[in-house]
Amino acid sequence: MPIAPLYGHDPLRARLRGAARRGTLPSSLLIHGPRGIGKQRLALWLGQLLLCESGLSDAAPCGTCRSCRYATELGHPDLQWYFPRPRSKDTEPTLEEVKDDFIDALRERLETNGIYAPPSGLEGIFIRTVHLVVQQAG
């Protein structure tokens, strides 16, 4: 079941698409704003845009090519989604445990079309998650 489509953010999406076309998209972006406006979904949309097989046309992301389908099903190998998670009960979880936790969390979010309850404020992206990101990037 794919994640919910992105609604709104049209001017920002046009700016991001234009920057990608010109090759001026920054190497990192900080997306911030009020809770519940779709910041994480916007970031996933940007990843989908960059992976879409139709290129950077006005129709991209097309939503129908293999890369778009994989992206919206959270199964594209080149699109990783990391988000705040509760601190592990173990003092130092292994990278495999952190990876398994994210796999389970992604599965849960996919079952609800990518819509989830607001975090309690105790979650975070802890150092072992950063280690996992670095390992997977390598």
PDB file of C-alpha atoms in Angstrom:
ATOM      1  CA  MET A   1       0.000   0.000   0.000  1.00  0.00           C
ATOM      2  CA  PRO A   2       1.613   3.315  -1.002  1.00  0.00           C
ATOM      3  CA  ILE A   3       2.031   6.284   1.293  1.00  0.00           C
ATOM      4  CA  ALA A   4      -0.444   9.149   1.100  1.00  0.00           C
ATOM      5  CA  PRO A   5       0.158  11.703  -1.655  1.00  0.00           C
ATOM      6  CA  LEU A   6       1.646  15.081  -0.861  1.00  0.00           C
ATOM      7  CA  TYR A   7      -0.839  17.946  -0.836  1.00  0.00           C
ATOM      8  CA  GLY A   8       0.034  21.609  -1.026  1.00  0.00           C
ATOM      9  CA  HIS A   9       3.512  23.139  -0.903  1.00  0.00           C
ATOM     10  CA  ASP A  10       3.165  23.986  -4.614  1.00  0.00           C
ATOM     11  CA  PRO A  11       5.465  27.051  -4.649  1.00  0.00           C
ATOM     12  CA  LEU A  12       8.113  25.199  -2.651  1.00  0.00           C
ATOM     13  CA  ARG A  13       7.867  22.129  -4.865  1.00  0.00           C
ATOM     14  CA  ALA A  14       8.298  24.335  -7.946  1.00  0.00           C
ATOM     15  CA  ARG A  15      11.409  25.910  -6.413  1.00  0.00           C
ATOM     16  CA  LEU A  16      12.872  22.513  -5.516  1.00  0.00           C
ATOM     17  CA  ARG A  17      12.107  21.107  -8.974  1.00  0.00           C
ATOM     18  CA  GLY A  18      13.706  24.171 -10.594  1.00  0.00           C
ATOM     19  CA  ALA A  19      16.820  23.880  -8.436  1.00  0.00           C
ATOM     20  CA  ALA A  20      17.112  20.193  -9.322  1.00  0.00           C
ATOM     21  CA  ARG A  21      16.794  20.999 -13.035  1.00  0.00           C
ATOM     22  CA  ARG A  22      19.492  23.664 -12.828  1.00  0.00           C
ATOM     23  CA  GLY A  23      21.753  21.405 -10.774  1.00  0.00           C
ATOM     24  CA  THR A  24      21.701  23.882  -7.898  1.00  0.00           C
ATOM     25  CA  LEU A  25      19.867  21.752  -5.343  1.00  0.00           C
ATOM     26  CA  PRO A  26      21.868  22.009  -2.107  1.00  0.00           C
ATOM     27  CA  SER A  27      23.551  18.905  -0.737  1.00  0.00           C
ATOM     28  CA  SER A  28      21.451  19.208   2.411  1.00  0.00           C
ATOM     29  CA  LEU A  29      18.167  20.851   3.304  1.00  0.00           C
ATOM     30  CA  LEU A  30      16.562  21.679   6.617  1.00  0.00           C
ATOM     31  CA  ILE A  31      12.792  21.560   6.320  1.00  0.00           C
ATOM     32  CA  HIS A  32      11.019  23.049   9.311  1.00  0.00           C
ATOM     33  CA  GLY A  33       7.589  24.298  10.186  1.00  0.00           C
ATOM     34  CA  PRO A  34       4.561  23.584  12.354  1.00  0.00           C
ATOM     35  CA  ARG A  35       3.667  20.033  13.276  1.00  0.00           C
ATOM     36  CA  GLY A  36       1.534  18.137  10.783  1.00  0.00           C
ATOM     37  CA  ILE A  37       2.078  20.184   7.615  1.00  0.00           C
ATOM     38  CA  GLY A  38       3.852  17.403   5.701  1.00  0.00           C
ATOM     39  CA  LYS A  39       7.553  18.141   6.119  1.00  0.00           C
ATOM     40  CA  GLN A  40       8.620  14.503   6.062  1.00  0.00           C
ATOM     41  CA  ARG A  41       6.276  13.763   3.155  1.00  0.00           C
ATOM     42  CA  LEU A  42       7.767  16.730   1.278  1.00  0.00           C
ATOM     43  CA  ALA A  43      11.254  15.294   1.821  1.00  0.00           C
ATOM     44  CA  LEU A  44      10.086  11.918   0.499  1.00  0.00           C
ATOM     45  CA  TRP A  45       8.540  13.689  -2.503  1.00  0.00           C
ATOM     46  CA  LEU A  46      11.905  15.328  -3.234  1.00  0.00           C
ATOM     47  CA  GLY A  47      13.628  11.956  -3.116  1.00  0.00           C
ATOM     48  CA  GLN A  48      10.991  10.563  -5.463  1.00  0.00           C
ATOM     49  CA  LEU A  49      11.488  13.529  -7.812  1.00  0.00           C
ATOM     50  CA  LEU A  50      15.217  12.869  -8.014  1.00  0.00           C
ATOM     51  CA  LEU A  51      14.701   9.148  -8.637  1.00  0.00           C
ATOM     52  CA  CYS A  52      11.824   9.407 -11.143  1.00  0.00           C
ATOM     53  CA  GLU A  53      12.602   7.825 -14.494  1.00  0.00           C
ATOM     54  CA  SER A  54      10.804  10.602 -16.383  1.00  0.00           C
ATOM     55  CA  GLY A  55      13.584  13.022 -15.506  1.00  0.00           C
ATOM     56  CA  LEU A  56      12.982  16.443 -14.016  1.00  0.00           C
ATOM     57  CA  SER A  57      10.028  17.408 -16.203  1.00  0.00           C
ATOM     58  CA  ASP A  58       6.998  19.301 -14.945  1.00  0.00           C
ATOM     59  CA  ALA A  59       5.242  15.947 -14.625  1.00  0.00           C
ATOM     60  CA  ALA A  60       7.922  14.518 -12.335  1.00  0.00           C
ATOM     61  CA  PRO A  61       7.586  12.679 -10.150  1.00  0.00           C
ATOM     62  CA  CYS A  62       5.252  10.796 -12.461  1.00  0.00           C
ATOM     63  CA  GLY A  63       4.035   8.323  -9.853  1.00  0.00           C
ATOM     64  CA  THR A  64       3.804   5.510 -12.400  1.00  0.00           C
ATOM     65  CA  CYS A  65       7.381   4.508 -13.251  1.00  0.00           C
ATOM     66  CA  ARG A  66       9.069   1.721 -11.314  1.00  0.00           C
ATOM     67  CA  SER A  67      11.188   4.153  -9.257  1.00  0.00           C
ATOM     68  CA  CYS A  68       8.142   6.216  -8.266  1.00  0.00           C
ATOM     69  CA  ARG A  69       6.174   3.122  -7.291  1.00  0.00           C
ATOM     70  CA  TYR A  70       9.063   1.799  -5.205  1.00  0.00           C
ATOM     71  CA  ALA A  71       9.498   5.222  -3.559  1.00  0.00           C
ATOM     72  CA  THR A  72       5.833   5.534  -2.580  1.00  0.00           C
ATOM     73  CA  GLU A  73       5.897   1.986  -1.237  1.00  0.00           C
ATOM     74  CA  LEU A  74       9.012   2.869   0.811  1.00  0.00           C
ATOM     75  CA  GLY A  75      10.913   0.120  -0.965  1.00  0.00           C
ATOM     76  CA  HIS A  76      13.336   2.026  -3.187  1.00  0.00           C
ATOM     77  CA  PRO A  77      16.897   1.020  -2.270  1.00  0.00           C
ATOM     78  CA  ASP A  78      18.220   4.543  -2.894  1.00  0.00           C
ATOM     79  CA  LEU A  79      15.620   6.342  -0.760  1.00  0.00           C
ATOM     80  CA  GLN A  80      16.071   6.026   2.980  1.00  0.00           C
ATOM     81  CA  TRP A  81      13.682   7.568   5.519  1.00  0.00           C
ATOM     82  CA  TYR A  82      15.070   8.217   8.985  1.00  0.00           C
ATOM     83  CA  PHE A  83      12.891   9.827  11.606  1.00  0.00           C
ATOM     84  CA  PRO A  84      12.901  10.258  15.384  1.00  0.00           C
ATOM     85  CA  ARG A  85      12.442   7.019  17.302  1.00  0.00           C
ATOM     86  CA  PRO A  86      12.155   6.274  21.038  1.00  0.00           C
ATOM     87  CA  ARG A  87      15.437   5.702  22.830  1.00  0.00           C
ATOM     88  CA  SER A  88      16.375   2.040  22.986  1.00  0.00           C
ATOM     89  CA  LYS A  89      16.008   0.304  26.322  1.00  0.00           C
ATOM     90  CA  ASP A  90      19.484  -1.134  25.760  1.00  0.00           C
ATOM     91  CA  THR A  91      22.261   1.232  26.684  1.00  0.00           C
ATOM     92  CA  GLU A  92      24.034   0.578  23.393  1.00  0.00           C
ATOM     93  CA  PRO A  93      21.911  -1.215  20.769  1.00  0.00           C
ATOM     94  CA  THR A  94      23.719  -2.900  17.908  1.00  0.00           C
ATOM     95  CA  LEU A  95      23.437  -1.480  14.420  1.00  0.00           C
ATOM     96  CA  GLU A  96      21.396  -4.529  13.476  1.00  0.00           C
ATOM     97  CA  GLU A  97      18.901  -3.780  16.275  1.00  0.00           C
ATOM     98  CA  VAL A  98      18.600  -0.157  15.144  1.00  0.00           C
ATOM     99  CA  LYS A  99      18.113  -1.303  11.545  1.00  0.00           C
ATOM    100  CA  ASP A 100      15.437  -3.815  12.595  1.00  0.00           C
ATOM    101  CA  ASP A 101      13.668  -1.108  14.613  1.00  0.00           C
ATOM    102  CA  PHE A 102      13.528   1.156  11.550  1.00  0.00           C
ATOM    103  CA  ILE A 103      12.299  -1.692   9.351  1.00  0.00           C
ATOM    104  CA  ASP A 104       9.468  -2.347  11.818  1.00  0.00           C
ATOM    105  CA  ALA A 105       8.673   1.374  12.112  1.00  0.00           C
ATOM    106  CA  LEU A 106       8.607   1.785   8.322  1.00  0.00           C
ATOM    107  CA  ARG A 107       6.317  -1.223   8.017  1.00  0.00           C
ATOM    108  CA  GLU A 108       3.967   0.318  10.587  1.00  0.00           C
ATOM    109  CA  ARG A 109       3.956   3.655   8.758  1.00  0.00           C
ATOM    110  CA  LEU A 110       3.337   1.950   5.442  1.00  0.00           C
ATOM    111  CA  GLU A 111       0.334   0.102   6.904  1.00  0.00           C
ATOM    112  CA  THR A 112      -1.182   3.506   7.740  1.00  0.00           C
ATOM    113  CA  ASN A 113      -0.271   5.095   4.364  1.00  0.00           C
ATOM    114  CA  GLY A 114       2.597   7.025   5.956  1.00  0.00           C
ATOM    115  CA  ILE A 115       0.283   8.803   8.380  1.00  0.00           C
ATOM    116  CA  TYR A 116       1.294   8.507  12.009  1.00  0.00           C
ATOM    117  CA  ALA A 117       0.585   9.986  15.419  1.00  0.00           C
ATOM    118  CA  PRO A 118       2.583  13.031  16.461  1.00  0.00           C
ATOM    119  CA  PRO A 119       5.695  12.152  18.442  1.00  0.00           C
ATOM    120  CA  SER A 120       5.623  12.616  22.197  1.00  0.00           C
ATOM    121  CA  GLY A 121       8.793  14.684  22.234  1.00  0.00           C
ATOM    122  CA  LEU A 122      10.935  11.954  23.780  1.00  0.00           C
ATOM    123  CA  GLU A 123      11.974  10.532  20.439  1.00  0.00           C
ATOM    124  CA  GLY A 124      15.155  11.454  18.649  1.00  0.00           C
ATOM    125  CA  ILE A 125      17.706  10.454  16.061  1.00  0.00           C
ATOM    126  CA  PHE A 126      20.306   9.037  18.402  1.00  0.00           C
ATOM    127  CA  ILE A 127      23.987   8.332  17.772  1.00  0.00           C
ATOM    128  CA  ARG A 128      23.481   4.667  16.842  1.00  0.00           C
ATOM    129  CA  THR A 129      21.041   5.780  14.132  1.00  0.00           C
ATOM    130  CA  VAL A 130      23.689   8.156  12.810  1.00  0.00           C
ATOM    131  CA  HIS A 131      26.166   5.255  12.797  1.00  0.00           C
ATOM    132  CA  LEU A 132      23.658   3.217  10.782  1.00  0.00           C
ATOM    133  CA  VAL A 133      23.185   6.073   8.290  1.00  0.00           C
ATOM    134  CA  VAL A 134      26.951   6.368   7.825  1.00  0.00           C
ATOM    135  CA  GLN A 135      27.301   2.598   7.390  1.00  0.00           C
ATOM    136  CA  GLN A 136      24.502   2.421   4.821  1.00  0.00           C
ATOM    137  CA  ALA A 137      25.826   5.472   2.945  1.00  0.00           C
ATOM    138  CA  GLY A 138      29.210   3.787   2.614  1.00  0.00           C
TER     139      GLY A 138
END
